[in-house]
C-alpha positions as a printed NumPy array, in Angstrom:
array([[ 63.125,  19.922, -47.17 ],
       [ 61.963,  21.17 , -43.87 ],
       [ 61.859,  19.392, -41.657],
       [ 57.8  ,  17.841, -40.758],
       [ 58.112,  17.577, -36.599],
       [ 57.514,  13.79 , -37.169],
       [ 59.818,  11.614, -38.077],
       [ 62.548,   9.63 , -36.047],
       [ 66.436,   8.321, -36.084],
       [ 68.283,   6.318, -33.67 ],
       [ 72.141,   7.423, -35.072],
       [ 74.237,   6.764, -32.192],
       [ 74.968,   4.358, -29.655],
       [ 77.858,   3.604, -26.968],
       [ 78.282,   1.693, -23.81 ],
       [ 80.474,   1.65 , -20.615],
       [ 81.175,  -1.195, -17.855],
       [ 83.371,  -1.543, -15.102],
       [ 86.163,  -3.075, -15.47 ],
       [ 85.819,  -5.57 , -12.928],
       [ 84.586,  -8.466, -13.993],
       [ 83.305, -11.07 , -11.487],
       [ 83.236, -14.953, -12.885],
       [ 80.577, -17.705, -11.574],
       [ 83.687, -19.212,  -9.861],
       [ 84.364, -16.411,  -7.724],
       [ 80.856, -16.141,  -6.283],
       [ 81.419, -19.716,  -5.71 ],
       [ 83.293, -18.812,  -2.878],
       [ 80.878, -16.47 ,  -1.58 ],
       [ 77.711, -18.385,  -1.639],
       [ 77.273, -22.32 ,  -1.78 ],
       [ 76.663, -22.189,  -6.074],
       [ 78.988, -23.106,  -9.314],
       [ 79.328, -22.121, -12.899],
       [ 77.514, -25.174, -13.675],
       [ 74.517, -23.884, -11.589],
       [ 74.101, -20.428, -12.243],
       [ 75.083, -21.011, -16.229],
       [ 72.628, -23.642, -16.987],
       [ 69.576, -21.767, -14.874],
       [ 70.27 , -18.475, -16.378],
       [ 73.05 , -18.396, -19.318],
       [ 75.277, -15.731, -17.139],
       [ 79.335, -16.165, -16.894],
       [ 80.131, -13.287, -15.685],
       [ 78.957,  -9.629, -14.538],
       [ 81.03 ,  -6.346, -14.409],
       [ 80.686,  -5.102, -10.807],
       [ 81.352,  -1.196,  -9.804],
       [ 83.998,  -0.79 ,  -7.306],
       [ 83.262,   1.442,  -4.467],
       [ 84.871,   4.626,  -5.646],
       [ 83.054,   4.591,  -8.936],
       [ 79.395,   6.115,  -9.803],
       [ 76.521,   5.753, -11.827],
       [ 77.031,   9.651, -13.068],
       [ 80.568,   8.321, -14.719],
       [ 79.257,   5.449, -16.335],
       [ 76.409,   7.134, -18.118],
       [ 78.48 ,   9.854, -18.59 ],
       [ 81.244,   7.327, -20.624],
       [ 78.215,   5.585, -22.965],
       [ 76.863,   8.78 , -23.499],
       [ 80.032,  10.302, -24.718],
       [ 80.576,   7.135, -27.145],
       [ 76.922,   7.516, -28.297],
       [ 77.404,  11.361, -29.162],
       [ 80.548,  10.799, -30.718],
       [ 79.004,   7.795, -33.06 ],
       [ 76.021,  10.26 , -33.689],
       [ 78.662,  13.297, -34.802],
       [ 77.1  ,  15.666, -33.037],
       [ 78.669,  17.947, -29.89 ],
       [ 77.658,  17.748, -26.434],
       [ 76.054,  21.396, -26.388],
       [ 73.799,  20.73 , -29.719],
       [ 71.725,  17.999, -26.856],
       [ 68.448,  19.884, -25.742],
       [ 67.096,  17.009, -23.873],
       [ 68.933,  13.905, -21.802],
       [ 66.863,  11.443, -20.135],
       [ 68.617,   8.837, -17.44 ],
       [ 66.945,   5.167, -17.247],
       [ 67.834,   4.364, -14.081],
       [ 66.744,   2.667, -10.406],
       [ 70.359,   3.521,  -8.706],
       [ 70.982,   7.183,  -8.962],
       [ 73.855,   8.241,  -7.382],
       [ 71.367,  10.702,  -6.078],
       [ 67.864,  10.053,  -4.684],
       [ 66.613,  13.671,  -5.934],
       [ 68.256,  12.678,  -9.89 ],
       [ 71.008,  12.432, -11.273],
       [ 70.818,  13.402, -14.948],
       [ 71.746,  16.752, -14.72 ],
       [ 75.04 ,  15.613, -13.113],
       [ 75.25 ,  13.563, -16.243],
       [ 74.493,  16.462, -17.96 ],
       [ 77.31 ,  18.877, -15.943],
       [ 79.877,  15.94 , -16.751],
       [ 79.321,  16.066, -20.413],
       [ 79.252,  19.776, -21.07 ],
       [ 75.879,  19.052, -22.505],
       [ 74.75 ,  22.947, -21.116],
       [ 71.968,  23.34 , -23.676],
       [ 69.915,  20.512, -22.412],
       [ 66.986,  19.862, -20.209],
       [ 67.798,  16.777, -18.122],
       [ 65.745,  14.401, -15.647],
       [ 65.669,  11.025, -14.363],
       [ 63.308,   8.297, -15.906],
       [ 62.198,   4.892, -13.397],
       [ 60.43 ,   2.255, -14.244],
       [ 63.622,  -0.296, -13.559],
       [ 64.196,  -2.872, -16.226],
       [ 61.972,  -1.086, -18.672],
       [ 63.49 ,   2.486, -17.972],
       [ 65.471,   2.164, -21.8  ],
       [ 61.969,   1.311, -23.764],
       [ 59.924,   3.404, -21.611],
       [ 62.644,   6.004, -22.54 ],
       [ 63.054,   5.677, -26.153],
       [ 58.769,   6.255, -25.951],
       [ 59.312,   9.253, -23.918],
       [ 61.972,  10.956, -25.838],
       [ 59.886,   9.91 , -28.688],
       [ 57.176,  12.475, -27.884],
       [ 59.619,  15.348, -27.431],
       [ 60.96 ,  14.983, -30.778],
       [ 57.384,  14.193, -32.664],
       [ 56.082,  17.505, -31.425],
       [ 59.083,  19.232, -32.192],
       [ 60.478,  20.491, -29.3  ],
       [ 63.923,  19.445, -29.484],
       [ 65.978,  17.985, -32.311],
       [ 68.604,  15.814, -30.144],
       [ 67.992,  13.606, -27.477],
       [ 70.076,  11.678, -25.252],
       [ 68.83 ,   8.565, -23.876],
       [ 71.255,   6.73 , -21.216],
       [ 70.377,   3.555, -19.527],
       [ 72.61 ,   2.545, -16.139],
       [ 72.65 ,   0.753, -12.757],
       [ 74.654,  -0.355, -10.459],
       [ 72.321,  -2.837,  -9.183],
       [ 75.173,  -4.25 ,  -7.194],
       [ 74.773,  -1.844,  -4.413],
       [ 71.22 ,  -2.642,  -4.126],
       [ 71.891,  -6.437,  -4.108],
       [ 71.512,  -9.25 ,  -1.226],
       [ 75.406, -11.111,  -1.639],
       [ 74.706, -13.881,   0.371],
       [ 71.105, -14.796,  -1.263],
       [ 72.316, -16.494,  -3.971],
       [ 68.786, -16.599,  -6.013],
       [ 69.596, -13.023,  -6.999],
       [ 73.199, -12.058,  -6.306],
       [ 74.164, -14.1  ,  -9.516],
       [ 71.789, -12.274, -11.717],
       [ 72.914,  -8.619, -11.781],
       [ 76.134,  -6.669, -13.225],
       [ 76.65 ,  -2.829, -13.359],
       [ 76.739,  -0.496, -16.812],
       [ 75.307,   1.884, -18.949],
       [ 74.24 ,   1.995, -22.715],
       [ 72.899,   5.278, -24.448],
       [ 71.519,   6.091, -27.778],
       [ 71.74 ,   9.743, -29.865],
       [ 67.267,   9.841, -30.995],
       [ 67.255,  12.859, -33.266],
       [ 64.79 ,  14.453, -35.56 ],
       [ 64.653,  13.129, -38.954],
       [ 62.831,  13.566, -42.393],
       [ 61.831,  10.123, -42.49 ],
       [ 60.527,   7.913, -39.621],
       [ 62.469,   5.254, -37.896],
       [ 60.375,   4.711, -34.852],
       [ 57.743,   2.122, -36.249],
       [ 55.617,   1.5  , -33.536],
       [ 55.497,   0.752, -29.762],
       [ 53.327,  -1.   , -26.723],
       [ 53.91 ,  -0.324, -23.139],
       [ 52.457,  -1.524, -20.312],
       [ 52.237,  -2.229, -16.338],
       [ 50.21 ,  -4.155, -13.7  ],
       [ 51.099,  -2.894, -10.15 ],
       [ 49.181,  -6.184,  -9.125],
       [ 52.362,  -7.88 ,  -9.676],
       [ 54.786,  -5.506,  -7.884],
       [ 55.165,  -8.265,  -5.149],
       [ 57.338, -10.351,  -7.789],
       [ 60.231,  -7.725,  -7.702],
       [ 61.115,  -5.349,  -4.922],
       [ 63.579,  -3.034,  -3.95 ],
       [ 61.598,  -1.502,  -1.07 ],
       [ 62.247,   1.411,   1.348],
       [ 61.839,  -0.301,   5.037],
       [ 61.354,   2.103,   7.934],
       [ 60.752,   2.134,  11.397],
       [ 58.521,   4.037,  13.375],
       [ 60.397,   7.383,  15.002],
       [ 58.797,   9.482,  17.358],
       [ 59.091,  12.86 ,  16.499],
       [ 56.612,  15.237,  18.525],
       [ 54.3  ,  14.047,  21.414],
       [ 51.845,  13.075,  18.475],
       [ 53.445,  12.798,  15.672],
       [ 55.744,   9.648,  14.57 ],
       [ 57.877,   9.603,  11.274],
       [ 59.145,   7.071,   9.428],
       [ 63.226,   6.468,   8.791],
       [ 64.728,   3.701,   7.044],
       [ 66.26 ,   2.451,   4.098],
       [ 66.051,   0.409,   0.87 ],
       [ 66.246,  -3.23 ,   1.511],
       [ 68.127,  -5.139,  -0.772],
       [ 66.066,  -6.686,  -3.632],
       [ 64.285,  -9.312,  -3.544],
       [ 62.369, -11.51 ,  -6.688],
       [ 60.382, -14.489,  -7.064],
       [ 62.76 , -15.824, -10.148],
       [ 59.649, -18.041, -11.448],
       [ 56.513, -15.566, -11.143],
       [ 58.997, -13.551, -13.002],
       [ 59.519, -15.355, -15.855],
       [ 56.253, -16.842, -16.702],
       [ 55.311, -13.011, -16.555],
       [ 58.025, -12.22 , -18.867],
       [ 57.284, -15.56 , -21.758],
       [ 53.919, -14.79 , -22.205],
       [ 53.418, -10.852, -21.479],
       [ 56.717,  -9.878, -23.959],
       [ 55.756, -12.016, -27.132],
       [ 52.404, -10.551, -27.049],
       [ 53.522,  -7.017, -26.291],
       [ 55.813,  -7.045, -29.46 ],
       [ 53.46 ,  -8.352, -31.556],
       [ 51.421,  -5.491, -30.198],
       [ 54.224,  -3.217, -31.259],
       [ 54.441,  -4.822, -34.825],
       [ 51.251,  -3.875, -35.664],
       [ 51.319,  -0.436, -34.926],
       [ 53.727,  -0.313, -36.628],
       [ 52.337,  -2.587, -39.561],
       [ 54.938,  -4.958, -39.805],
       [ 55.01 ,  -8.604, -38.959],
       [ 57.4  , -10.816, -37.139],
       [ 59.337, -12.281, -40.376],
       [ 60.386,  -8.362, -41.147],
       [ 62.505,  -8.029, -37.83 ],
       [ 66.068,  -8.219, -38.171],
       [ 67.114,  -8.562, -34.916],
       [ 65.174,  -9.345, -31.328],
       [ 66.726,  -7.541, -28.783],
       [ 65.307,  -8.686, -25.549],
       [ 66.069,  -6.525, -21.817],
       [ 69.002,  -9.612, -20.712],
       [ 67.709, -10.89 , -17.944],
       [ 67.764, -14.928, -18.299],
       [ 69.284, -16.961, -21.416],
       [ 66.015, -19.021, -20.727],
       [ 63.426, -16.216, -20.858],
       [ 65.051, -14.662, -24.562],
       [ 65.437, -18.949, -25.75 ],
       [ 61.036, -18.727, -24.756],
       [ 59.968, -15.373, -26.282],
       [ 62.254, -16.063, -29.454],
       [ 60.247, -19.771, -30.043],
       [ 57.152, -18.261, -29.278],
       [ 57.572, -15.577, -31.732],
       [ 58.975, -18.126, -34.338],
       [ 62.149, -15.637, -34.22 ],
       [ 65.26 , -17.824, -35.305],
       [ 68.318, -18.079, -32.665],
       [ 70.359, -16.209, -34.974],
       [ 68.218, -13.359, -35.028],
       [ 68.371, -13.494, -31.021],
       [ 71.02 , -10.817, -29.645],
       [ 72.226, -12.035, -26.536],
       [ 75.665, -10.707, -24.278],
       [ 73.975, -11.638, -20.731],
       [ 76.927, -14.496, -20.442],
       [ 79.528, -11.581, -19.956],
       [ 77.529,  -8.646, -18.313],
       [ 74.487, -10.604, -16.504],
       [ 71.245,  -8.39 , -16.345],
       [ 72.17 ,  -4.907, -15.341],
       [ 68.727,  -3.595, -15.597],
       [ 67.917,  -0.18 , -17.894],
       [ 71.042,  -0.751, -19.226],
       [ 71.285,  -3.933, -20.833],
       [ 69.122,  -3.426, -23.647],
       [ 71.441,  -0.306, -25.234],
       [ 74.417,  -1.894, -24.15 ],
       [ 74.122,  -5.326, -25.864],
       [ 72.797,  -2.648, -28.866],
       [ 76.465,  -1.008, -29.211],
       [ 77.77 ,  -4.485, -29.007],
       [ 75.973,  -6.03 , -31.858],
       [ 76.383,  -2.601, -33.663],
       [ 80.162,  -1.831, -32.904],
       [ 81.078,  -6.003, -34.381],
       [ 78.905,  -4.858, -37.098],
       [ 76.422,  -7.284, -36.337],
       [ 73.707,  -4.634, -36.982],
       [ 73.903,  -2.647, -39.927],
       [ 71.788,   0.352, -40.705],
       [ 68.743,  -0.362, -41.811],
       [ 67.884,  -3.692, -39.766],
       [ 64.741,  -3.702, -38.098],
       [ 64.956,  -4.345, -34.591],
       [ 61.965,  -5.25 , -31.939],
       [ 63.52 ,  -3.902, -28.312],
       [ 61.523,  -5.222, -25.362],
       [ 61.841,  -4.853, -21.534],
       [ 60.351,  -6.344, -18.972],
       [ 61.278,  -6.191, -15.21 ],
       [ 60.043,  -4.696, -11.847],
       [ 56.331,  -2.548, -11.541],
       [ 56.015,  -5.041, -12.846],
       [ 55.998,  -2.915, -15.937],
       [ 56.644,  -4.087, -19.852],
       [ 56.899,  -2.69 , -23.478],
       [ 58.487,  -2.688, -26.909],
       [ 59.699,  -0.671, -29.666],
       [ 60.103,  -1.215, -33.643],
       [ 62.699,   1.029, -35.058],
       [ 65.152,   0.872, -37.813],
       [ 68.828,   1.374, -36.909],
       [ 70.921,   4.106, -38.075],
       [ 71.615,   6.501, -40.682],
       [ 70.293,   5.026, -44.38 ],
       [ 68.95 ,   5.859, -47.954]])
């Protein structure tokens, strides 16, 4: 049957994390905290941190290699690479470096920045290219190394974040597995979560001054972000389900951005989704930003938890503030 240009399948996934693991007990030697304080408030027990000689490119490419292999294609068959990240190796973009690392010589590559919502926004972006028939095989990567931008003297934020990468291959398909989505942004709440530029005034000419500086470490109003997430995320998932013509009862797995176990529990409760349908691995990795959803998905797939044909409601939320949800069925199945 000739491809109609409308269907999308998500057929391969992969992930990669640094080998260095830092526990809550380790952090208590750096800041005034404890395993009990961190775990009770966040659900996080440890996180992976990238060493100085590593790069986002390496993490992203490693995750991508696994996803491409699972999808049963080669890197040269990839048409488009989308890299969702807020921590590129190069501010001009890192996707092209990943393309070169993979040997994906036919692929167009570019970065996409929507912080912790980046992977969900990336799925929707990839879907549009496939639906129009422009591209057949899209590699979507979510990767971040937030350890570069954390204030390691601030116990409110340094305990939360970790480094990692996850990837999926989205392909043109005769049957459509990408069922619905909803995306939102609210810039009036931008101040709640920032990794902002800070530059002083530098004289250049007699009547000309410029700003030159760098980026400040991450700042966050945790209470505001929590309230935002538990209110907006259930709503955006319900809207995406409506667009997919599905009910909450038809969802096999709830896959949220891995920010805080309390948020995962609260969203599941508001949607009346039982705990055994909630995918969670943040205890081992912390908040890996754009990497968290594909990293959790990859683990669940490879452990046999998520099976082909399962319906997944995925939602990302974070800086911007941005939030969104996608509804899709995993893998190849009849």
